[in-house]
Steps between C-alpha positions, in 0.01 A plus 500: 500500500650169420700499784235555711291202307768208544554603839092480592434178299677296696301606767167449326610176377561435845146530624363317231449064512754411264651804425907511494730664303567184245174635301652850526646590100780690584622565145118580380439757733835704507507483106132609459477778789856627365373523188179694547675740790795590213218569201323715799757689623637560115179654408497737846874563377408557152310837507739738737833322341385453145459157266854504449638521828742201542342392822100515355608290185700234713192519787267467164734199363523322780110520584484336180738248538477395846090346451650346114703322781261409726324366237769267391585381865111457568518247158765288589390166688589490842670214647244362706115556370277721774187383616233671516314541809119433495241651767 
């Protein structure tokens, strides 16, 4: 699914007035779709494997980690301030 996503945004962005891929976060969307897909798939894993299955608890782990990340990479100032666009 996030494959799919960065390879049709650039395509949107495209169309768009304005749009290119320097407004595009990267980081922000492979941490945060990563994230949710691992807690996903570790709760689909969870019931035929069990809770303790090594794979469900690192899925489960890492669905919790990966959006704490996001979090922190979303908080850190950028190097050049975005503006915003206005209709």
């Amino acid at each position: 699914m996030t494959a799919i996503a960065l390879f049709d945004v650039p395509l949107i962005l495209r169309d768009r007035p304005g749009g290119n891929l320097r407004n595009l976060d990267v980081p922000g969307v492979l941490l945060s779709a990563t994230g949710l897909v691992s807690l996903v798939y570790g709760f689909t894993r969870a019931e035929p494997h069990g809770w303790t299955d090594p794979t469900v608890l690192a899925l489960l782990i890492g669905g919790a980690l990966l959006p704490a990340l996001f979090v922190l990479v979303e908080a850190r100032p950028s190097s050049a301030p975005r503006r915003s666009r206005r209709a």
